[in-house]
Amino acid sequence: MNDMNPAQPLLELKGLEKRFELDRGFLETIKFRSGKIVRERREVHAVNNISLNVERGEALCVVGESGCGKSTVARLIAGLLTPSGGEIHYEGERIDNRSRHAMMPLRKKMQMIFQNPYASLNPRMTIQQALEEPVRYHNPEMSKSDVLEKVATVMRSVGVDPSWAKRYPHEFSGGQRQRIAIARALTVDPEFIIADEPISALDVSIQAQVLNLMLEAKNQRGLTYLFITHDLSVVQHFGTRVAVLYLGSVCELADTATLFENPKHPYTKALLSAVPQLKDDHPNHIRLKGEIPTPINLPQGCPFESRCAYANDRCRVEQPRPLQQADGSIVACHAVEEDRLES
Amino acid sequence: MTLLSVRDLTVKFATRDSSVTALNRISFDLAKGERLGIVGESGAGKSITGFSLMNLLSRPGFIDNGTILFQGDDIVKMSESQMRSIRGNQMAMIFQDPMVTLNPVLTIGQQMVETLRAHRKLSQKEAEQIAIVKLREVYIPSPEDRLGQYPHELSGGMRQRIVIAIALLLDPQLIIADEPTTALDVTIQADIMELLLELCQSNKVGLILITHDLGVVSQMTERTLVMYAGKIIEAGRTREIINDPQHPYTQGLINALPQQTQPGNPLKQIPGNMPSLAAIPNGCAFNPRCEYALDHCRTTAPEIVQYAHVEVACHEVSRLHSDKSEERSA
Amino acid sequence: MSTLETIPPPSLWVRLWDSNMGYSFRRNPVAVVSLIIFVAVALMAIFAPLVAPFDPYDPAQIDIMNSEYPPIWIEGADPSFLFGTDDQGRDLWSTILYGTRLSLLIGLCAVALQAFLGITIGLIAGYVGGRLDSLLMRLADIQLSFSTLMVAIIFLAVTQAMFGSETFNQYAIYFLIVVIGVAEWPQYARTVRATVLAEKKKEYVDGARVLGFGPLRIMVRHILPNSMSPIFVISTVQVANAIISEASLSFLGLGMPPSQPSLGSLISSGFDYIFSGSWWITAIPGVVLVVLVLVINLLGDWMRDVLNPKSFKG
Ligand SMILES: Nc1ncnc2c1ncn2[C@@H]1O[C@H](COP(=O)(O)OP(=O)(O)OP(=O)(O)O)[C@@H](O)[C@H]1O
Ligand SMILES: Nc1ncnc2c1ncn2[C@@H]1O[C@H](COP(=O)(O)OP(=O)(O)OP(=O)(O)O)[C@@H](O)[C@H]1O
Ligand code: SF4
Ligand SMILES: [Mg+2]
Ligand SMILES: [Mg+2]
């Protein structure tokens, strides 16, 4: 029924939060502080109040520096972690509190591709076994020849040579393995793919092969992507929209073209200016000063405040809310809201 | 004036029954204060080149042939003790992972003082003073306090800056930086690169920057070597290589970058993979992936020769060039 | 890519021979000799009924008059008894073959039981984690804090007293397997748990979870096959230990009865005659036991060196 509603986003994150406990077990929480024994729990605030929509057919890119919570968001959506707060809705139905069995129908719709092609395939399974397993598991009634047929079709569609079938992953290069991992995800005919830095571990010439494959799959199968990366040139090429994450919060969300033409958040500006350009002799990147805050002691105000050139007293105490701008982008920054940024 | 002159450097790895060639007759020069980039894909032999220059190859690897003249002396023939007085003192190396260089159980101060006093006659106080000056040079806030901190108490970017400060401690003539920013975020990478550039320029230090990021090379270096399967296949001024690459591989590498294609269109990919060292094809190592390859490419290896503004190792470079000019005029 | 297409995948045997393991095996004379000895001993033991000239379990073939003949290279020997005879007149060579068979059988079965318990518990503890993990591992600690022999002696002595020696002797082999099997499962559980913790972090496990596979499938089909190397390594040590435990218990009279002797009970039964000149009844089975345990341990050492991930160069 929900499919009928065209305005319905495919995926909705509502105030998503994830905290990891640093001190596990009772004994670790006991600390000695200024002469007193106290019980103290430290937590990593990996994801803080993130609200996002993923529309059907788009490629939403998530960028941000290391440790800002990109993988955690991906793993929350894929159901590998349970959120500490907030909700995840898929086609209008809440999925974050479902049991493994209730998640089963969704497993065919939503798949994940991982960063490290050297670890994401089971080293003890041949390529054929790795590709057959999900087909069999999700279609127990399928005949053996149908399974083989299905696997062969997927292999052909992603350029996995059928003669690879009897070999083990260690016999392949990183790019070939990533191809196989993509093939495996596609065996269940998903409509939504979460890709966590799928090309970061690969060489430039191989990155292009894998990116092309993913674009092709998108066009042929009408896939929707949540694409995590830290490479902005890939975002510009691949993404329809971009979410910029900083310390577990979204600081800017915009169409790709808008973001690259007119970045608004001071962090986005700094990020874009820092990308080394091929043909530009005189880069003038915006130098960020100040301490990089840790997600253990979250700053009270804006997460970017300690490194921001436009920070004022309000930034230090009040968290900026994500606000819609004239060009449709959403920015969480007091300076933008107050129009204090000189452009 | 040449600082470093490498001639026909060949490095092999002993394997079970024979050996494989990791570096195949590499030759290049580096002038005093010059900045040189080495680019190439994973496994091309970039790091091995760096290690050979420091005479730091570990066991299965060995220098089979060639000379490395550093300020006129051949490093290949030097004894370990002679080498030790050069390493760290006149030549320093920065690795991708700062924890390779930093000792986790010593404070930053102890490590810097130790390094200084191993090479110079200095008192503890004097050594500390120099350390503080160097830390300030790499923009570490409140360097006096940092001396007492352990490496794990600092962020990745801060650690890499300290590694740079340590590399600069003894005012070396040459810094070899092996992917110094690959593990860091772009904003921090930009800071570190700017810092390295500034320090090399102001102190007239030679820099060999090993990376696979063409953007970084383009912003940091004056000259560039492109490596493929253990050989230098193109060498020349960075600007010329980036703007007008001659070798089909270099062209492929630059064209494969997403910036070179309109969003939404497929990227221009190089087919196939880089060969492993044990299975380097006959003739030109690139020939199975090359669209210009002819029969002689499959049998004889091309020598590196001057072509246009750069040096290229490709039999068909002139054909390729005429193709391109046609394209342009069309 | 083109090279991959043309060469057909080699057979398992060729792959094994060409692999790092096969190569290091060929290059290691100690391992080769150990394996040859082990295979020879094992084959002779398995085919004892075919190899042995007499059947030591058949009273009709035993003649008390033949007792205490020395081995044939000593004067006064009977040429039909290669290693001489024991105190009951059994051919020592045949008895050793049958005894080795029993010792190996008990050792392997006990280790199979240990492995079954230990791997199951280790997999569950490592994969599920949390409270269950703590509980199972504390159990393992408690089990380990008793020595195997102590547990076995108490258990076997009590059962012997309960069932009487007649019944006990009949079922001694099962009691031995169970008691040695149960006493040492924590070795496996700990090793398996440690590897599972390491494997669980790898992305292929996440990949399997995203595909919706259940925990049982992930543990058995995905994690277990990747935890086999350490299991192999400790298995060799454990087989050697189990054989020794069995021998010690039999030596103490808590194991196999003299009518169905294992190596341990043979050594024990000959012990009384060691000073009366019939040293061979104890010494020859003793040598066999030592050689057997030694070669298994040498193979285990070699395997540990090969399979240790630190000895690979990435
Ligand atoms: N299982 C965990 N236990 C404790 N802390 C965790 C755990 N997983 C992630 N974190 C912390 O949560 C924060 C966000 O991590 P995450 O892996 O999502 O970052 P990321 O943006 O994917 O970074 P990268 O670019 O390095 O992959 C980090 O500070 C990390 O240390
Ligand atoms: N100990 C070793 N034994 C055998 N081969 C080795 C050894 N160390 C390195 N090699 C090989 O030498 C080649 C060159 O390695 P090198 O580390 O120089 O590559 P690189 O260009 O630095 O790649 P990367 O970008 O991945 O750092 C590789 O093919 C590698 O497999
Ligand atoms: S020599 Fe031939 S194969 Fe090699 S790069 Fe040039 S054209 Fe291609
Ligand atoms: Mg991540
Ligand atoms: Mg390297």
Coordinates of C-alpha atoms in Angstrom, one line a residue, chain A residues 22-143:
Chain A
L22 CA 33.2 2.7 26.7
D23 CA 33.3 1.0 30.1
R24 CA 31.8 -2.4 30.0
G25 CA 31.1 -4.3 33.2
F26 CA 30.6 -3.0 36.7
L27 CA 34.3 -2.9 37.7
E28 CA 35.4 -0.7 34.8
T29 CA 32.8 2.0 35.7
I30 CA 34.4 2.5 39.2
K31 CA 36.7 5.4 39.1
F32 CA 38.8 7.2 41.6
R33 CA 38.2 10.9 41.3
S34 CA 39.7 13.6 43.6
G35 CA 39.8 11.4 46.7
K36 CA 36.5 9.8 46.2
I37 CA 35.4 6.5 44.6
V38 CA 32.7 7.3 42.1
R39 CA 30.7 5.2 39.6
E40 CA 31.1 6.8 36.2
R41 CA 30.1 5.6 32.7
R42 CA 31.7 7.1 29.7
E43 CA 30.0 7.0 26.4
V44 CA 30.9 7.6 22.8
H45 CA 28.2 9.7 21.2
A46 CA 28.7 8.3 17.7
V47 CA 25.4 9.5 16.1
N48 CA 23.5 12.4 17.5
N49 CA 20.0 13.2 16.5
I50 CA 20.2 12.6 12.8
S51 CA 17.1 13.1 10.7
L52 CA 17.4 12.3 7.0
N53 CA 15.2 11.0 4.1
V54 CA 16.4 8.8 1.3
E55 CA 14.2 9.2 -1.7
R56 CA 13.6 6.3 -4.1
G57 CA 16.1 6.3 -7.0
E58 CA 18.5 8.8 -5.6
A59 CA 22.2 8.3 -4.6
L60 CA 22.6 10.0 -1.2
C61 CA 26.2 10.5 -0.4
V62 CA 27.4 10.8 3.2
V63 CA 30.7 12.5 3.7
G64 CA 32.7 13.6 6.8
E65 CA 35.9 13.0 8.5
S66 CA 37.1 9.8 10.1
G67 CA 35.1 8.9 13.2
C68 CA 32.2 11.2 12.5
G69 CA 29.8 8.3 12.6
K70 CA 29.3 7.5 8.9
S71 CA 29.8 3.7 9.3
T72 CA 27.6 3.8 12.4
V73 CA 24.7 5.3 10.5
A74 CA 25.1 2.7 7.8
R75 CA 25.2 -0.1 10.3
L76 CA 22.2 1.2 12.2
I77 CA 20.2 1.3 9.0
A78 CA 21.3 -2.2 8.0
G79 CA 20.2 -3.5 11.4
L80 CA 23.7 -4.5 12.5
L81 CA 23.4 -2.1 15.5
T82 CA 20.3 -1.1 17.4
P83 CA 19.8 2.6 17.9
S84 CA 20.0 4.2 21.4
G85 CA 17.3 6.6 20.3
G86 CA 15.2 7.7 17.4
E87 CA 13.4 5.7 14.7
I88 CA 14.2 4.3 11.3
H89 CA 11.3 3.9 8.8
Y90 CA 11.5 2.0 5.6
E91 CA 8.6 2.6 3.2
G92 CA 6.7 4.1 6.1
E93 CA 7.2 1.2 8.4
R94 CA 9.3 1.3 11.5
I95 CA 12.1 -1.2 11.2
D96 CA 14.6 -0.5 14.0
N97 CA 12.8 -2.5 16.6
R98 CA 12.0 -5.6 14.5
S99 CA 13.2 -9.1 15.4
R100 CA 15.4 -11.0 13.0
H101 CA 12.5 -12.8 11.6
A102 CA 10.4 -9.7 11.1
M103 CA 13.4 -8.2 9.3
M104 CA 13.6 -11.1 6.8
P105 CA 11.4 -9.6 4.0
L106 CA 13.5 -6.5 4.2
R107 CA 16.8 -8.3 3.9
K108 CA 16.0 -8.9 0.2
K109 CA 15.2 -5.3 -0.3
M110 CA 18.2 -3.8 1.5
Q111 CA 21.8 -4.8 1.0
M112 CA 25.2 -3.5 2.1
I113 CA 28.6 -3.3 0.5
F114 CA 31.6 -3.0 2.7
Q115 CA 34.9 -1.1 2.6
N116 CA 37.4 -3.8 2.8
P117 CA 37.1 -6.3 0.0
Y118 CA 39.8 -8.4 1.6
A119 CA 37.6 -9.0 4.6
S120 CA 34.1 -8.9 3.2
L121 CA 34.1 -12.3 1.5
N122 CA 34.4 -15.5 3.5
P123 CA 37.9 -16.8 2.7
R124 CA 36.7 -20.4 3.0
M125 CA 33.9 -20.2 0.4
T126 CA 34.4 -20.4 -3.3
I127 CA 32.9 -17.6 -5.3
Q128 CA 30.1 -20.0 -6.5
Q129 CA 29.2 -21.0 -2.9
A130 CA 29.3 -17.4 -1.8
L131 CA 26.9 -16.3 -4.5
E132 CA 24.6 -19.3 -4.2
E133 CA 24.1 -19.2 -0.5
P134 CA 21.9 -16.1 -0.3
V135 CA 19.8 -17.2 -3.3
R136 CA 19.1 -20.6 -1.7
Y137 CA 18.5 -19.1 1.7
H138 CA 15.9 -16.6 0.6
N139 CA 14.3 -18.9 -2.0
P140 CA 14.2 -22.4 -0.4
E141 CA 11.7 -23.6 -2.9
M142 CA 13.8 -22.7 -5.9
S143 CA 15.2 -25.7 -7.9

